[in-house]
Each structure stands twice: as structure tokens, then as C-alpha cells.
Tab-separated table of C-alpha atoms in Angstrom:
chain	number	residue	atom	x	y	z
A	1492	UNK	CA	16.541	-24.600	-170.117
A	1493	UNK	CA	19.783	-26.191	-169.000
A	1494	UNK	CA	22.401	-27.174	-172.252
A	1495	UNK	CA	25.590	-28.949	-172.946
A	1496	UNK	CA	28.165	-28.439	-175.008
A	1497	UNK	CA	29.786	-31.260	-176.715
A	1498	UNK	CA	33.150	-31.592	-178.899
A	1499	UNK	CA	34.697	-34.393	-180.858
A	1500	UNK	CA	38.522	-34.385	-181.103
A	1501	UNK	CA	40.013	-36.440	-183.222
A	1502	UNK	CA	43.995	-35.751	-182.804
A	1503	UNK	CA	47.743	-36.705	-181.275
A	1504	UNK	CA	48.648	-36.955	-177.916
A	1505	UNK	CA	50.994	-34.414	-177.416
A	1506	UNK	CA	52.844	-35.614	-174.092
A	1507	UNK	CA	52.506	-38.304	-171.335
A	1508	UNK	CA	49.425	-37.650	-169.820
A	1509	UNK	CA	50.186	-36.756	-166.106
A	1510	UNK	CA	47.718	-37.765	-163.133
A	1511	UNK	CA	47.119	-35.126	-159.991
A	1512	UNK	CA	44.947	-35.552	-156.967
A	1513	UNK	CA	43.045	-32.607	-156.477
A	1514	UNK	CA	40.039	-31.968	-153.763
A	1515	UNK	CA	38.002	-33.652	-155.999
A	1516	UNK	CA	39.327	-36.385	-156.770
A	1517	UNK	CA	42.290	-37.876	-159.165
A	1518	UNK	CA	42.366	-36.247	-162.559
A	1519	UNK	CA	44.524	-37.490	-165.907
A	1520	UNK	CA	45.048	-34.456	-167.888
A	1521	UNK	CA	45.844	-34.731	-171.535
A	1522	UNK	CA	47.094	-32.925	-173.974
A	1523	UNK	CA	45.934	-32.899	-177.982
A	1524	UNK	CA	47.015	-31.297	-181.062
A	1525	UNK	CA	44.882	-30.869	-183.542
A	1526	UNK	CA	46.378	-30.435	-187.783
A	1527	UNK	CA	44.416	-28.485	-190.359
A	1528	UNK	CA	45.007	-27.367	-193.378
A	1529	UNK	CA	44.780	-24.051	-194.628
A	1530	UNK	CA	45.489	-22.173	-197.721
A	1531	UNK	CA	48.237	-21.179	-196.235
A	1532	UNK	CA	49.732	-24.676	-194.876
A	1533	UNK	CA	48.724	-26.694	-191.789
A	1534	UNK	CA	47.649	-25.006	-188.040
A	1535	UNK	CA	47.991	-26.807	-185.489
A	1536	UNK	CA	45.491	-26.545	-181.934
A	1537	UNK	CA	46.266	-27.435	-178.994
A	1538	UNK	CA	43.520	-28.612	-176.394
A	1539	UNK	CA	43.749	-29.514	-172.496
A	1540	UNK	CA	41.578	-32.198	-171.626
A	1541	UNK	CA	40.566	-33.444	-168.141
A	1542	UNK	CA	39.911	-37.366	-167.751
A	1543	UNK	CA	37.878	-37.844	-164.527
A	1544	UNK	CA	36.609	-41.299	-164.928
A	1545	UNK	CA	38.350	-44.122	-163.325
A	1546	UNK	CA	37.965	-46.418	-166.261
A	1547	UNK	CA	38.676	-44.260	-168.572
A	1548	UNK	CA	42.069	-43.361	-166.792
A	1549	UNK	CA	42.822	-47.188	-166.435
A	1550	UNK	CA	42.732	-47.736	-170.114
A	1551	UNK	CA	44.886	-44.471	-170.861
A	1552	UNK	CA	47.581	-44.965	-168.163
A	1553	UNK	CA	49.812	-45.793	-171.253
A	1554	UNK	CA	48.990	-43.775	-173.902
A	1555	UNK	CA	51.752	-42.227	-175.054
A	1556	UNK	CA	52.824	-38.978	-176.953
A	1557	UNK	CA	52.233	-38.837	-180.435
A	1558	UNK	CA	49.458	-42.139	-180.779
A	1559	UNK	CA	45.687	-40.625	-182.218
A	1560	UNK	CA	42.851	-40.455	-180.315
A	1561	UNK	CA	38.871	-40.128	-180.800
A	1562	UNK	CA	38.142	-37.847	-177.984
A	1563	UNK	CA	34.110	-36.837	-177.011
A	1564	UNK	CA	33.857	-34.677	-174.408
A	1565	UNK	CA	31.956	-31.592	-172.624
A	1566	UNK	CA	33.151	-28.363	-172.826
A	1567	UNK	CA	32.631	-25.350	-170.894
A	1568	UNK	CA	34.725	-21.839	-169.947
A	1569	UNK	CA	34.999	-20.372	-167.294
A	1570	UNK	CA	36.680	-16.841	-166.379
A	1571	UNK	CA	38.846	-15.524	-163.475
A	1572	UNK	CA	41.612	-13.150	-162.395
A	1573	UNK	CA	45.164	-13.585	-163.580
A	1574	UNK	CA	48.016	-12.785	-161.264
A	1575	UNK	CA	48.370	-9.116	-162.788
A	1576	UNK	CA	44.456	-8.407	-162.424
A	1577	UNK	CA	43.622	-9.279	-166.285
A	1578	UNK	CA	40.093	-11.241	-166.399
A	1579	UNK	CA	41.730	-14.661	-168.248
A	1580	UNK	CA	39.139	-16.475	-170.178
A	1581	UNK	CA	39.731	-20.545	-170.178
A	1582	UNK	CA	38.039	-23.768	-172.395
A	1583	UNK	CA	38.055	-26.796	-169.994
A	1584	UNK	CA	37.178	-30.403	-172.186
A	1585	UNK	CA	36.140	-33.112	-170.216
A	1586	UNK	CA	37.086	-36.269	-171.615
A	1587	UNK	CA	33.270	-38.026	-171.453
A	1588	UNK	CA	34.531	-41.196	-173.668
A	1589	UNK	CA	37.453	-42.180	-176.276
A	1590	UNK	CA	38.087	-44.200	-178.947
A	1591	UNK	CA	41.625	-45.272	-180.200
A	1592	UNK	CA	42.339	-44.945	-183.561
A	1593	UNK	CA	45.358	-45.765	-186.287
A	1594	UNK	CA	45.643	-49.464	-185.220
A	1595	UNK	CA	47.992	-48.752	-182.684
A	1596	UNK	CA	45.843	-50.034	-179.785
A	1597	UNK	CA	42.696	-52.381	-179.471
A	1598	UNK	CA	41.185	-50.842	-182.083
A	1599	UNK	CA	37.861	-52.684	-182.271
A	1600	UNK	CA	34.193	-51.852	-182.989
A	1601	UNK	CA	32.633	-52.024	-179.603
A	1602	UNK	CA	31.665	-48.801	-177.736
A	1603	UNK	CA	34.275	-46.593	-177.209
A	1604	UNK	CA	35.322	-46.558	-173.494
């Protein structure tokens, strides 16, 4: 049986998300932080995440750093060889729809994009 793995993000963008063309295409890439608390005061995570949908590029072209963000996307890892030989393990999100959040942007109750 095939399966997916899905994650919800809810965070702040951390920098101006950059667009590259690659062989498959144009890709946004974004990245997220993340703030929990702990007993021992807040963590923050960081997360990459890939935006490979036209429309969903269009509407973030100008998002910028530090406004929140409902992210949903797939998630999967894949492993390969580092430049010193070390197997490097890496998370890949793919950004599958958004929401914005905070007010800062059209912030309305239709389905997110």
C-alpha cells in the first residue's frame, strides 16, 4: 500500500522566499521557523519548504520575512552522499496549500490557496 505523509506548519517566514529554475521546473523555496515552548524557554525549528505550484507562487511572490503562515504540505526524506562520503539524511516539505494568517494579508474564510 502506497502512503503520504502530511504536515501542518503554522509559523514565520524567515527570509524572502527566493525562486530557481531547476530541470523541473520553477521552484519558490521558503523558509519557516517554528516557536515552542519548553520548560526550559522557547525552541525554535526551522523548516525548508518547496512551493511548486504556479498559483501558489503567484500569491506568495510578496510574502515577506517575518509575516505567519498556515502551511499544509507533503513530506518525505530522502538520503545521499555528502561531499566527505557521510550518508546525509534530508526532510523535503512540499508546500501542497497555505493559508495566511495574523490579518496581515487577505485573510478570509474561503479555501486556502
Amino acid at each position: 500500500m502506497l502512503g503520504t505523509a502530511e504536515v501542518t506548519i503554522l509559523g514565520r517566514v524567515v527570509a524572502d522566499p527566493e525562486v530557481t529554475n531547476t530541470s523541473g521546473g520553477q521552484v519558490m523555496k521558503l523558509r519557516v521557523a517554528v516557536n515552542e515552548r519548553r520548560k526550559n524557554g522557547e525552541h525554535a525549528s526551522f523548516y525548508n519548504v518547496d512551493v511548486w505550484n504556479e498559483k501558489n507562487q503567484a500569491a506568495l511572490s510578496k510574502v515577506k520575512k517575518g509575516e505567519p503562515l498556515l502551511i499544509f504540505a507533503s513530506m518525505s526524506t530522502e538520503q545521499y552522499e555528502g561531499k566527505s562520503g557521510d550518508k546525509i539524511t534530508a526532510t523535503r516539505l512540499r508546500m501542497e496549500k497555505f493559508r495566511f494568517v495574523g490579518g496581515s494579508k487577505e485573510s478570509s474564510e474561503e479555501d486556502p490557496y
